[in-house]
mmCIF file of C-alpha atoms in Angstrom:
data_model
loop_
_atom_site.group_PDB
_atom_site.id
_atom_site.type_symbol
_atom_site.label_atom_id
_atom_site.label_comp_id
_atom_site.label_asym_id
_atom_site.label_seq_id
_atom_site.Cartn_x
_atom_site.Cartn_y
_atom_site.Cartn_z
ATOM 1 C CA UNK A 1 -36.950 66.017 -136.665
ATOM 2 C CA UNK A 2 -36.408 62.033 -137.659
ATOM 3 C CA UNK A 3 -37.135 60.904 -140.895
ATOM 4 C CA UNK A 4 -37.393 57.290 -140.708
ATOM 5 C CA UNK A 5 -36.562 55.258 -143.896
ATOM 6 C CA UNK A 6 -40.279 54.329 -143.784
ATOM 7 C CA UNK A 7 -41.763 57.360 -143.403
ATOM 8 C CA UNK A 8 -39.336 58.692 -146.266
ATOM 9 C CA UNK A 9 -40.539 55.954 -148.467
ATOM 10 C CA UNK A 10 -44.286 57.458 -147.589
ATOM 11 C CA UNK A 11 -43.923 60.901 -149.067
ATOM 12 C CA UNK A 12 -45.385 61.873 -151.747
ATOM 13 C CA UNK A 13 -43.427 61.092 -155.209
ATOM 14 C CA UNK A 14 -42.288 64.817 -155.754
ATOM 15 C CA UNK A 15 -41.959 65.809 -152.437
ATOM 16 C CA UNK A 16 -39.350 62.511 -151.926
ATOM 17 C CA UNK A 17 -37.625 63.462 -155.005
ATOM 18 C CA UNK A 18 -37.268 67.146 -153.773
ATOM 19 C CA UNK A 19 -36.068 65.699 -150.296
ATOM 20 C CA UNK A 20 -33.335 63.594 -151.725
ATOM 21 C CA UNK A 21 -32.036 65.608 -154.128
ATOM 22 C CA UNK A 22 -31.300 68.043 -151.037
ATOM 23 C CA UNK A 23 -29.187 65.572 -148.913
ATOM 24 C CA UNK A 24 -26.360 65.315 -150.893
ATOM 25 C CA UNK A 25 -25.210 69.083 -150.591
ATOM 26 C CA UNK A 26 -24.507 71.633 -153.234
ATOM 27 C CA UNK A 27 -23.710 70.420 -156.209
ATOM 28 C CA UNK A 28 -21.895 71.647 -158.849
ATOM 29 C CA UNK A 29 -23.854 73.987 -162.025
ATOM 30 C CA UNK A 30 -22.500 72.893 -165.827
ATOM 31 C CA UNK A 31 -23.716 72.911 -169.278
ATOM 32 C CA UNK A 32 -22.305 70.043 -171.120
ATOM 33 C CA UNK A 33 -22.141 71.037 -175.351
ATOM 34 C CA UNK A 34 -22.542 68.411 -177.821
ATOM 35 C CA UNK A 35 -23.614 67.616 -180.900
ATOM 36 C CA UNK A 36 -24.684 64.243 -182.737
ATOM 37 C CA UNK A 37 -23.039 63.177 -186.206
ATOM 38 C CA UNK A 38 -25.312 65.419 -188.268
ATOM 39 C CA UNK A 39 -23.926 68.436 -186.278
ATOM 40 C CA UNK A 40 -26.843 68.877 -184.715
ATOM 41 C CA UNK A 41 -25.793 70.695 -181.192
ATOM 42 C CA UNK A 42 -27.289 70.033 -177.750
ATOM 43 C CA UNK A 43 -26.898 71.474 -174.731
ATOM 44 C CA UNK A 44 -27.919 70.178 -171.162
ATOM 45 C CA UNK A 45 -28.141 71.273 -167.521
ATOM 46 C CA UNK A 46 -26.102 68.551 -165.264
ATOM 47 C CA UNK A 47 -25.363 68.789 -161.240
ATOM 48 C CA UNK A 48 -23.733 65.619 -161.367
ATOM 49 C CA UNK A 49 -20.127 66.572 -162.408
ATOM 50 C CA UNK A 50 -17.370 65.358 -160.121
ATOM 51 C CA UNK A 51 -14.088 66.075 -160.183
ATOM 52 C CA UNK A 52 -12.958 62.043 -160.194
ATOM 53 C CA UNK A 53 -8.497 62.705 -160.350
ATOM 54 C CA UNK A 54 -5.637 65.380 -161.111
ATOM 55 C CA UNK A 55 -3.246 63.172 -162.455
ATOM 56 C CA UNK A 56 -4.290 62.122 -165.041
ATOM 57 C CA UNK A 57 -7.045 64.727 -165.059
ATOM 58 C CA UNK A 58 -10.366 63.334 -164.981
ATOM 59 C CA UNK A 59 -13.853 64.095 -164.970
ATOM 60 C CA UNK A 60 -16.817 62.362 -164.386
ATOM 61 C CA UNK A 61 -20.958 63.344 -164.907
ATOM 62 C CA UNK A 62 -24.030 61.050 -163.270
ATOM 63 C CA UNK A 63 -26.799 59.992 -166.449
ATOM 64 C CA UNK A 64 -30.257 58.584 -166.602
ATOM 65 C CA UNK A 65 -30.299 57.098 -169.955
ATOM 66 C CA UNK A 66 -34.239 57.719 -169.751
ATOM 67 C CA UNK A 67 -34.839 61.187 -168.439
ATOM 68 C CA UNK A 68 -34.386 64.677 -170.296
ATOM 69 C CA UNK A 69 -30.242 64.617 -171.068
ATOM 70 C CA UNK A 70 -30.518 61.187 -173.225
ATOM 71 C CA UNK A 71 -29.349 63.207 -176.464
ATOM 72 C CA UNK A 72 -26.269 64.288 -174.603
ATOM 73 C CA UNK A 73 -25.507 60.798 -173.467
ATOM 74 C CA UNK A 74 -25.837 59.581 -177.317
ATOM 75 C CA UNK A 75 -24.098 62.366 -178.631
ATOM 76 C CA UNK A 76 -21.160 61.499 -176.547
ATOM 77 C CA UNK A 77 -21.091 57.964 -176.931
ATOM 78 C CA UNK A 78 -21.552 58.556 -180.870
ATOM 79 C CA UNK A 79 -18.923 61.626 -181.253
ATOM 80 C CA UNK A 80 -16.427 60.969 -178.374
ATOM 81 C CA UNK A 81 -16.117 64.495 -177.408
ATOM 82 C CA UNK A 82 -18.162 66.996 -174.970
ATOM 83 C CA UNK A 83 -17.887 70.331 -173.648
ATOM 84 C CA UNK A 84 -18.359 71.188 -169.677
ATOM 85 C CA UNK A 85 -19.127 74.798 -169.521
ATOM 86 C CA UNK A 86 -19.844 76.526 -165.809
ATOM 87 C CA UNK A 87 -22.956 78.239 -165.056
ATOM 88 C CA UNK A 88 -22.495 81.558 -163.874
ATOM 89 C CA UNK A 89 -24.926 84.350 -162.212
ATOM 90 C CA UNK A 90 -25.872 86.005 -165.273
ATOM 91 C CA UNK A 91 -26.927 82.917 -167.427
ATOM 92 C CA UNK A 92 -28.530 80.268 -164.736
ATOM 93 C CA UNK A 93 -31.983 80.841 -165.835
ATOM 94 C CA UNK A 94 -31.132 79.945 -169.463
ATOM 95 C CA UNK A 95 -29.074 76.989 -168.334
ATOM 96 C CA UNK A 96 -32.193 75.654 -166.033
ATOM 97 C CA UNK A 97 -34.157 76.116 -169.194
ATOM 98 C CA UNK A 98 -31.951 73.288 -171.298
ATOM 99 C CA UNK A 99 -33.642 70.777 -168.744
ATOM 100 C CA UNK A 100 -37.427 70.885 -170.571
ATOM 101 C CA UNK A 101 -37.858 68.215 -172.862
ATOM 102 C CA UNK A 102 -36.679 69.787 -176.286
ATOM 103 C CA UNK A 103 -37.006 67.326 -179.076
ATOM 104 C CA UNK A 104 -33.964 66.192 -180.989
ATOM 105 C CA UNK A 105 -33.724 68.007 -183.725
ATOM 106 C CA UNK A 106 -34.248 71.004 -181.676
ATOM 107 C CA UNK A 107 -31.071 73.193 -179.945
ATOM 108 C CA UNK A 108 -31.308 74.145 -176.578
ATOM 109 C CA UNK A 109 -28.812 76.827 -177.830
ATOM 110 C CA UNK A 110 -31.583 78.620 -180.001
ATOM 111 C CA UNK A 111 -34.345 77.930 -177.376
ATOM 112 C CA UNK A 112 -32.768 79.244 -174.451
ATOM 113 C CA UNK A 113 -30.781 82.140 -176.662
ATOM 114 C CA UNK A 114 -26.676 81.100 -175.126
ATOM 115 C CA UNK A 115 -24.630 81.092 -177.842
ATOM 116 C CA UNK A 116 -22.535 78.024 -180.042
ATOM 117 C CA UNK A 117 -18.754 78.777 -179.793
ATOM 118 C CA UNK A 118 -16.312 76.246 -181.491
ATOM 119 C CA UNK A 119 -12.691 76.456 -180.053
ATOM 120 C CA UNK A 120 -9.623 75.236 -181.899
ATOM 121 C CA UNK A 121 -11.170 72.863 -184.267
ATOM 122 C CA UNK A 122 -12.724 70.461 -181.165
ATOM 123 C CA UNK A 123 -15.897 69.653 -182.734
ATOM 124 C CA UNK A 124 -18.421 70.027 -179.607
ATOM 125 C CA UNK A 125 -19.885 73.438 -178.693
ATOM 126 C CA UNK A 126 -18.887 75.655 -175.893
ATOM 127 C CA UNK A 127 -20.944 77.929 -174.397
ATOM 128 C CA UNK A 128 -19.725 81.405 -175.641
ATOM 129 C CA UNK A 129 -20.919 82.946 -171.984
ATOM 130 C CA UNK A 130 -19.585 80.440 -169.875
ATOM 131 C CA UNK A 131 -16.246 81.695 -168.397
ATOM 132 C CA UNK A 132 -14.808 78.872 -167.270
ATOM 133 C CA UNK A 133 -15.105 75.797 -170.055
ATOM 134 C CA UNK A 134 -12.936 72.744 -171.245
ATOM 135 C CA UNK A 135 -12.824 70.228 -173.332
ATOM 136 C CA UNK A 136 -13.442 66.300 -172.729
ATOM 137 C CA UNK A 137 -12.492 63.252 -174.483
ATOM 138 C CA UNK A 138 -15.206 60.499 -173.348
ATOM 139 C CA UNK A 139 -13.382 57.574 -171.958
ATOM 140 C CA UNK A 140 -15.544 54.891 -170.816
ATOM 141 C CA UNK A 141 -18.939 54.813 -168.775
ATOM 142 C CA UNK A 142 -19.679 52.455 -166.084
ATOM 143 C CA UNK A 143 -23.708 51.078 -165.537
ATOM 144 C CA UNK A 144 -24.760 51.330 -162.033
ATOM 145 C CA UNK A 145 -27.436 48.638 -162.076
ATOM 146 C CA UNK A 146 -28.406 49.385 -158.481
ATOM 147 C CA UNK A 147 -30.552 51.994 -160.446
ATOM 148 C CA UNK A 148 -29.759 52.164 -164.206
ATOM 149 C CA UNK A 149 -27.627 55.426 -164.180
ATOM 150 C CA UNK A 150 -24.574 55.671 -165.794
ATOM 151 C CA UNK A 151 -20.755 57.421 -164.697
ATOM 152 C CA UNK A 152 -19.466 59.173 -167.853
ATOM 153 C CA UNK A 153 -15.497 59.400 -167.259
ATOM 154 C CA UNK A 154 -13.998 61.954 -169.356
ATOM 155 C CA UNK A 155 -10.216 63.275 -169.669
ATOM 156 C CA UNK A 156 -10.565 66.757 -169.341
ATOM 157 C CA UNK A 157 -8.210 68.441 -172.181
ATOM 158 C CA UNK A 158 -8.492 72.240 -173.513
ATOM 159 C CA UNK A 159 -9.392 74.815 -170.866
ATOM 160 C CA UNK A 160 -10.667 77.935 -171.431
ATOM 161 C CA UNK A 161 -11.028 80.722 -168.744
ATOM 162 C CA UNK A 162 -11.413 83.807 -167.449
ATOM 163 C CA UNK A 163 -8.030 85.217 -166.023
ATOM 164 C CA UNK A 164 -9.645 86.228 -163.164
ATOM 165 C CA UNK A 165 -10.172 83.230 -161.525
ATOM 166 C CA UNK A 166 -6.819 81.884 -162.214
ATOM 167 C CA UNK A 167 -4.595 82.246 -158.471
ATOM 168 C CA UNK A 168 -0.758 81.945 -158.718
ATOM 169 C CA UNK A 169 -0.915 78.336 -157.200
ATOM 170 C CA UNK A 170 -3.340 77.057 -159.399
ATOM 171 C CA UNK A 171 -6.440 77.473 -157.610
ATOM 172 C CA UNK A 172 -9.369 78.778 -159.548
ATOM 173 C CA UNK A 173 -11.928 81.726 -158.119
ATOM 174 C CA UNK A 174 -14.563 80.213 -158.426
ATOM 175 C CA UNK A 175 -16.587 83.394 -156.833
ATOM 176 C CA UNK A 176 -14.718 85.579 -158.656
ATOM 177 C CA UNK A 177 -16.117 84.623 -162.179
ATOM 178 C CA UNK A 178 -19.207 84.374 -160.794
ATOM 179 C CA UNK A 179 -19.737 80.594 -161.168
ATOM 180 C CA UNK A 180 -23.257 79.461 -158.870
ATOM 181 C CA UNK A 181 -24.213 76.400 -157.294
ATOM 182 C CA UNK A 182 -27.159 74.118 -157.142
ATOM 183 C CA UNK A 183 -29.199 72.581 -154.210
ATOM 184 C CA UNK A 184 -31.959 69.895 -154.775
ATOM 185 C CA UNK A 185 -33.562 70.057 -158.189
ATOM 186 C CA UNK A 186 -34.206 73.544 -159.036
ATOM 187 C CA UNK A 187 -32.492 76.229 -156.611
ATOM 188 C CA UNK A 188 -29.130 78.467 -157.648
ATOM 189 C CA UNK A 189 -26.992 80.347 -155.280
ATOM 190 C CA UNK A 190 -24.078 82.430 -155.752
ATOM 191 C CA UNK A 191 -21.256 82.165 -152.901
ATOM 192 C CA UNK A 192 -19.578 84.120 -150.283
ATOM 193 C CA UNK A 193 -15.729 82.873 -149.290
ATOM 194 C CA UNK A 194 -15.392 81.840 -146.080
ATOM 195 C CA UNK A 195 -11.776 81.264 -145.969
ATOM 196 C CA UNK A 196 -9.198 78.837 -148.009
ATOM 197 C CA UNK A 197 -7.506 76.646 -145.554
ATOM 198 C CA UNK A 198 -4.147 75.512 -144.961
ATOM 199 C CA UNK A 199 -3.118 71.623 -145.767
ATOM 200 C CA UNK A 200 -4.086 70.236 -142.382
ATOM 201 C CA UNK A 201 -1.555 68.462 -140.582
ATOM 202 C CA UNK A 202 -1.493 66.614 -136.950
ATOM 203 C CA UNK B 1 -7.243 82.066 -171.478
ATOM 204 C CA UNK B 2 -6.268 78.976 -173.167
ATOM 205 C CA UNK B 3 -4.413 75.617 -171.129
ATOM 206 C CA UNK B 4 -4.003 73.201 -173.665
ATOM 207 C CA UNK B 5 -3.457 70.133 -171.983
ATOM 208 C CA UNK B 6 0.043 70.182 -172.522
ATOM 209 C CA UNK B 7 0.368 73.441 -170.419
ATOM 210 C CA UNK B 8 -1.733 71.686 -167.882
ATOM 211 C CA UNK B 9 0.643 68.403 -168.251
ATOM 212 C CA UNK B 10 3.403 70.809 -167.784
ATOM 213 C CA UNK B 11 1.970 72.680 -164.353
ATOM 214 C CA UNK B 12 3.851 71.826 -161.452
ATOM 215 C CA UNK B 13 2.305 68.955 -159.600
ATOM 216 C CA UNK B 14 0.826 70.789 -156.521
ATOM 217 C CA UNK B 15 -0.071 74.114 -159.220
ATOM 218 C CA UNK B 16 -1.897 71.425 -161.310
ATOM 219 C CA UNK B 17 -3.822 69.573 -158.688
ATOM 220 C CA UNK B 18 -5.007 72.317 -157.659
ATOM 221 C CA UNK B 19 -6.368 74.017 -161.010
ATOM 222 C CA UNK B 20 -7.913 70.424 -162.056
ATOM 223 C CA UNK B 21 -9.591 70.113 -158.801
ATOM 224 C CA UNK B 22 -11.236 73.970 -159.394
ATOM 225 C CA UNK B 23 -12.850 72.701 -162.797
ATOM 226 C CA UNK B 24 -15.870 70.400 -161.696
ATOM 227 C CA UNK B 25 -17.402 73.611 -159.971
ATOM 228 C CA UNK B 26 -18.475 74.098 -156.073
ATOM 229 C CA UNK B 27 -18.426 71.034 -154.214
ATOM 230 C CA UNK B 28 -20.655 69.177 -151.375
ATOM 231 C CA UNK B 29 -18.828 69.298 -147.921
ATOM 232 C CA UNK B 30 -19.670 66.475 -145.800
ATOM 233 C CA UNK B 31 -18.038 64.496 -142.356
ATOM 234 C CA UNK B 32 -18.291 60.753 -143.551
ATOM 235 C CA UNK B 33 -18.539 59.041 -139.448
ATOM 236 C CA UNK B 34 -17.792 55.018 -139.515
ATOM 237 C CA UNK B 35 -16.148 53.078 -136.738
ATOM 238 C CA UNK B 36 -13.865 49.841 -137.097
ATOM 239 C CA UNK B 37 -15.190 46.469 -135.784
ATOM 240 C CA UNK B 38 -13.127 47.654 -132.393
ATOM 241 C CA UNK B 39 -15.226 50.519 -131.921
ATOM 242 C CA UNK B 40 -12.711 53.155 -132.834
ATOM 243 C CA UNK B 41 -14.404 56.247 -134.554
ATOM 244 C CA UNK B 42 -13.094 58.131 -137.734
ATOM 245 C CA UNK B 43 -14.952 61.269 -139.003
ATOM 246 C CA UNK B 44 -13.239 62.578 -142.521
ATOM 247 C CA UNK B 45 -14.216 65.176 -144.813
ATOM 248 C CA UNK B 46 -15.105 64.380 -147.968
ATOM 249 C CA UNK B 47 -15.831 66.569 -150.953
ATOM 250 C CA UNK B 48 -17.107 63.762 -153.180
ATOM 251 C CA UNK B 49 -20.559 62.936 -151.891
ATOM 252 C CA UNK B 50 -22.835 63.058 -154.811
ATOM 253 C CA UNK B 51 -26.740 62.512 -155.426
ATOM 254 C CA UNK B 52 -27.151 59.135 -157.224
ATOM 255 C CA UNK B 53 -31.224 58.966 -157.272
ATOM 256 C CA UNK B 54 -34.284 59.504 -155.417
ATOM 257 C CA UNK B 55 -35.858 56.060 -156.142
ATOM 258 C CA UNK B 56 -34.545 54.209 -154.529
ATOM 259 C CA UNK B 57 -32.413 56.904 -152.251
ATOM 260 C CA UNK B 58 -28.806 56.357 -153.289
ATOM 261 C CA UNK B 59 -26.444 58.402 -152.167
ATOM 262 C CA UNK B 60 -22.615 57.809 -153.870
ATOM 263 C CA UNK B 61 -18.852 59.128 -152.943
ATOM 264 C CA UNK B 62 -15.525 58.545 -154.662
ATOM 265 C CA UNK B 63 -12.718 57.589 -152.514
ATOM 266 C CA UNK B 64 -9.004 56.939 -153.107
ATOM 267 C CA UNK B 65 -7.801 54.177 -150.936
ATOM 268 C CA UNK B 66 -4.436 55.149 -150.761
ATOM 269 C CA UNK B 67 -4.960 58.256 -149.414
ATOM 270 C CA UNK B 68 -5.939 59.833 -146.001
ATOM 271 C CA UNK B 69 -9.973 58.585 -146.590
ATOM 272 C CA UNK B 70 -9.029 54.837 -146.081
ATOM 273 C CA UNK B 71 -9.877 54.530 -142.906
ATOM 274 C CA UNK B 72 -13.159 55.785 -143.557
ATOM 275 C CA UNK B 73 -13.558 52.697 -146.718
ATOM 276 C CA UNK B 74 -12.347 50.202 -144.482
ATOM 277 C CA UNK B 75 -14.496 50.733 -142.084
ATOM 278 C CA UNK B 76 -17.333 50.807 -144.009
ATOM 279 C CA UNK B 77 -16.121 47.446 -145.761
ATOM 280 C CA UNK B 78 -15.963 46.088 -142.030
ATOM 281 C CA UNK B 79 -18.810 47.354 -140.812
ATOM 282 C CA UNK B 80 -21.556 47.766 -143.562
ATOM 283 C CA UNK B 81 -23.022 51.235 -142.087
ATOM 284 C CA UNK B 82 -21.944 54.929 -142.117
ATOM 285 C CA UNK B 83 -22.956 58.719 -141.402
ATOM 286 C CA UNK B 84 -22.931 61.282 -143.928
ATOM 287 C CA UNK B 85 -23.050 64.653 -141.853
ATOM 288 C CA UNK B 86 -23.220 68.237 -143.810
ATOM 289 C CA UNK B 87 -20.610 70.706 -142.807
ATOM 290 C CA UNK B 88 -21.764 74.187 -141.936
ATOM 291 C CA UNK B 89 -19.549 77.406 -140.977
ATOM 292 C CA UNK B 90 -19.830 76.688 -137.426
ATOM 293 C CA UNK B 91 -17.888 73.758 -137.690
ATOM 294 C CA UNK B 92 -15.876 73.983 -141.380
ATOM 295 C CA UNK B 93 -12.480 74.947 -139.888
ATOM 296 C CA UNK B 94 -13.061 71.514 -137.011
ATOM 297 C CA UNK B 95 -14.142 69.824 -140.651
ATOM 298 C CA UNK B 96 -11.121 70.720 -142.629
ATOM 299 C CA UNK B 97 -8.798 69.445 -140.253
ATOM 300 C CA UNK B 98 -9.976 66.068 -140.209
ATOM 301 C CA UNK B 99 -8.412 65.576 -143.143
ATOM 302 C CA UNK B 100 -4.814 65.125 -141.422
ATOM 303 C CA UNK B 101 -3.177 62.177 -141.244
ATOM 304 C CA UNK B 102 -4.034 60.925 -137.749
ATOM 305 C CA UNK B 103 -3.645 57.380 -137.312
ATOM 306 C CA UNK B 104 -5.669 54.430 -137.216
ATOM 307 C CA UNK B 105 -5.861 54.329 -133.257
ATOM 308 C CA UNK B 106 -6.535 58.182 -133.160
ATOM 309 C CA UNK B 107 -10.251 59.345 -133.698
ATOM 310 C CA UNK B 108 -11.069 62.649 -135.993
ATOM 311 C CA UNK B 109 -13.829 63.539 -133.023
ATOM 312 C CA UNK B 110 -11.048 63.885 -129.958
ATOM 313 C CA UNK B 111 -8.537 65.541 -132.410
ATOM 314 C CA UNK B 112 -10.828 68.687 -133.713
ATOM 315 C CA UNK B 113 -13.641 68.669 -131.175
ATOM 316 C CA UNK B 114 -16.232 67.360 -133.123
ATOM 317 C CA UNK B 115 -19.116 65.493 -130.846
ATOM 318 C CA UNK B 116 -20.006 61.554 -131.745
ATOM 319 C CA UNK B 117 -23.654 61.082 -131.484
ATOM 320 C CA UNK B 118 -25.166 57.442 -131.607
ATOM 321 C CA UNK B 119 -28.996 57.854 -132.745
ATOM 322 C CA UNK B 120 -31.395 54.992 -132.705
ATOM 323 C CA UNK B 121 -28.746 52.364 -132.142
ATOM 324 C CA UNK B 122 -27.463 53.082 -135.875
ATOM 325 C CA UNK B 123 -23.581 51.456 -134.617
ATOM 326 C CA UNK B 124 -21.898 54.625 -136.774
ATOM 327 C CA UNK B 125 -21.465 57.777 -135.190
ATOM 328 C CA UNK B 126 -22.701 61.098 -136.129
ATOM 329 C CA UNK B 127 -21.487 64.444 -135.402
ATOM 330 C CA UNK B 128 -23.363 66.771 -133.516
ATOM 331 C CA UNK B 129 -22.886 69.632 -134.436
ATOM 332 C CA UNK B 130 -23.883 68.860 -138.114
ATOM 333 C CA UNK B 131 -27.664 70.332 -138.611
ATOM 334 C CA UNK B 132 -28.180 67.634 -141.612
ATOM 335 C CA UNK B 133 -27.349 64.289 -140.929
ATOM 336 C CA UNK B 134 -28.197 60.708 -142.137
ATOM 337 C CA UNK B 135 -27.481 57.037 -141.364
ATOM 338 C CA UNK B 136 -25.804 54.995 -144.970
ATOM 339 C CA UNK B 137 -26.030 51.460 -145.367
ATOM 340 C CA UNK B 138 -23.581 50.442 -147.800
ATOM 341 C CA UNK B 139 -24.528 48.392 -151.074
ATOM 342 C CA UNK B 140 -21.724 48.210 -153.128
ATOM 343 C CA UNK B 141 -18.171 49.815 -154.503
ATOM 344 C CA UNK B 142 -17.244 49.936 -158.399
ATOM 345 C CA UNK B 143 -13.877 50.315 -158.837
ATOM 346 C CA UNK B 144 -12.628 52.912 -161.707
ATOM 347 C CA UNK B 145 -9.805 51.219 -163.092
ATOM 348 C CA UNK B 146 -9.300 54.337 -165.200
ATOM 349 C CA UNK B 147 -7.328 55.876 -161.758
ATOM 350 C CA UNK B 148 -7.616 53.538 -159.073
ATOM 351 C CA UNK B 149 -10.917 55.364 -157.291
ATOM 352 C CA UNK B 150 -13.928 53.648 -156.004
ATOM 353 C CA UNK B 151 -17.165 54.928 -156.083
ATOM 354 C CA UNK B 152 -19.030 54.122 -152.800
ATOM 355 C CA UNK B 153 -22.619 53.194 -153.473
ATOM 356 C CA UNK B 154 -25.269 53.714 -150.176
ATOM 357 C CA UNK B 155 -29.063 53.624 -149.521
ATOM 358 C CA UNK B 156 -29.856 55.911 -147.498
ATOM 359 C CA UNK B 157 -31.996 55.374 -144.629
ATOM 360 C CA UNK B 158 -32.766 57.693 -141.503
ATOM 361 C CA UNK B 159 -32.246 61.172 -142.096
ATOM 362 C CA UNK B 160 -32.268 64.198 -138.933
ATOM 363 C CA UNK B 161 -32.454 67.683 -139.618
ATOM 364 C CA UNK B 162 -33.321 71.051 -138.269
ATOM 365 C CA UNK B 163 -36.720 71.906 -139.414
ATOM 366 C CA UNK B 164 -35.142 75.174 -140.156
ATOM 367 C CA UNK B 165 -34.187 73.746 -143.357
ATOM 368 C CA UNK B 166 -37.609 71.792 -144.546
ATOM 369 C CA UNK B 167 -39.436 73.087 -147.080
ATOM 370 C CA UNK B 168 -43.318 72.113 -147.606
ATOM 371 C CA UNK B 169 -42.705 70.826 -150.442
ATOM 372 C CA UNK B 170 -39.646 68.704 -149.514
ATOM 373 C CA UNK B 171 -36.847 70.485 -150.654
ATOM 374 C CA UNK B 172 -34.506 71.572 -147.555
ATOM 375 C CA UNK B 173 -32.866 75.136 -147.501
ATOM 376 C CA UNK B 174 -29.832 73.889 -146.850
ATOM 377 C CA UNK B 175 -28.861 78.199 -146.761
ATOM 378 C CA UNK B 176 -31.189 78.272 -143.783
ATOM 379 C CA UNK B 177 -28.941 75.658 -141.639
ATOM 380 C CA UNK B 178 -25.837 77.440 -142.822
ATOM 381 C CA UNK B 179 -24.501 74.186 -144.913
ATOM 382 C CA UNK B 180 -21.455 75.078 -146.520
ATOM 383 C CA UNK B 181 -19.790 74.525 -150.362
ATOM 384 C CA UNK B 182 -16.275 73.726 -151.124
ATOM 385 C CA UNK B 183 -14.209 74.644 -154.404
ATOM 386 C CA UNK B 184 -11.231 73.167 -155.357
ATOM 387 C CA UNK B 185 -9.258 71.391 -152.249
ATOM 388 C CA UNK B 186 -9.821 73.794 -149.680
ATOM 389 C CA UNK B 187 -11.783 76.981 -149.938
ATOM 390 C CA UNK B 188 -15.223 76.711 -148.073
ATOM 391 C CA UNK B 189 -18.206 79.066 -148.939
ATOM 392 C CA UNK B 190 -21.640 80.348 -147.579
ATOM 393 C CA UNK B 191 -24.161 80.574 -150.339
ATOM 394 C CA UNK B 192 -26.693 83.414 -151.260
ATOM 395 C CA UNK B 193 -29.884 81.804 -152.598
ATOM 396 C CA UNK B 194 -30.276 83.579 -156.110
ATOM 397 C CA UNK B 195 -33.591 81.748 -157.034
ATOM 398 C CA UNK B 196 -35.591 78.183 -157.124
ATOM 399 C CA UNK B 197 -36.802 77.738 -160.871
ATOM 400 C CA UNK B 198 -39.784 76.303 -161.792
ATOM 401 C CA UNK B 199 -39.574 73.336 -163.893
ATOM 402 C CA UNK B 200 -39.162 73.987 -167.071
ATOM 403 C CA UNK B 201 -41.036 73.797 -169.823
ATOM 404 C CA UNK B 202 -40.607 74.542 -173.725
#
């Protein structure tokens, strides 16, 4: 099937949103934990977390300032810290529910039944039920003028993980800890490992 | 298990690379098709393709200018066009092999047995074996000074897909066309759908 640019532009708006959101492929499923300067907690599911580099360890995510996660972005700018928590198959429905439009004084933790957890005096909340999570120190954001989104860049600090994930070469077996993947806006998937492949040589 | 920042920094370099590359969660698996101004084709697997927005339809990817995909980045800047092709379970081993350090005059298509395909006079090559692929027009790149990577931003033009993927609301069932996900540097996964969840309301 062939969808021309014109045919895509003519799709009903929600249809186009589903269609375009499916094109990048499978996405990461993460919960971003923050709090404001008064200590009110916020939790937001994000499918745009992306690896930026290992030396130094950097992580990025795309945020839409005028959509639901704006509390997250405001809290990150106000406090300079956040947590990233992998979504697993036991909590994906609660994780998805954090995308509802809760007011700033309503915590998504309380609303969804996920448990805030504070570790080693880091001031942003982790998700107790997550089996792989890490503290992140905000570095900077880059405004993408092309569509008004923000690329938020942070440095990976302390990492907490279920030891079932850790392999001897440093690889983390995300399938062993039931981390899920997202496709489109709303589809959640567990995974089946095909194979780890060796470093490719000519 | 708790890995402090200091413990992570002390990991052997390759171990740290595997570890940090696993933290973002599952990643998309895409082949980027380009050619240079002489018509020499290039094909490169990328796990950093990311949805940027649906209105207008924009797609991003992170490129490391001094690593293997530099031919891809150079070709995009020289020609202004590229293709993004989903990797499926029938071709993931060939797709991974494109990450070997081929010279600029060696095509990864010929080296891996993937077939270049030209569609509707778009001048970048598609991968014939891919079941979901699209033409992209380069818009701009943003330099991430924090680690020297580039965020390459493009506009989605024509989309070609196996009709098995298309659902009535515009969602594309990536599992139905065997699109794979990546974790870490080298692990490939097929998926099992858990559920599509409704739009979350309070």
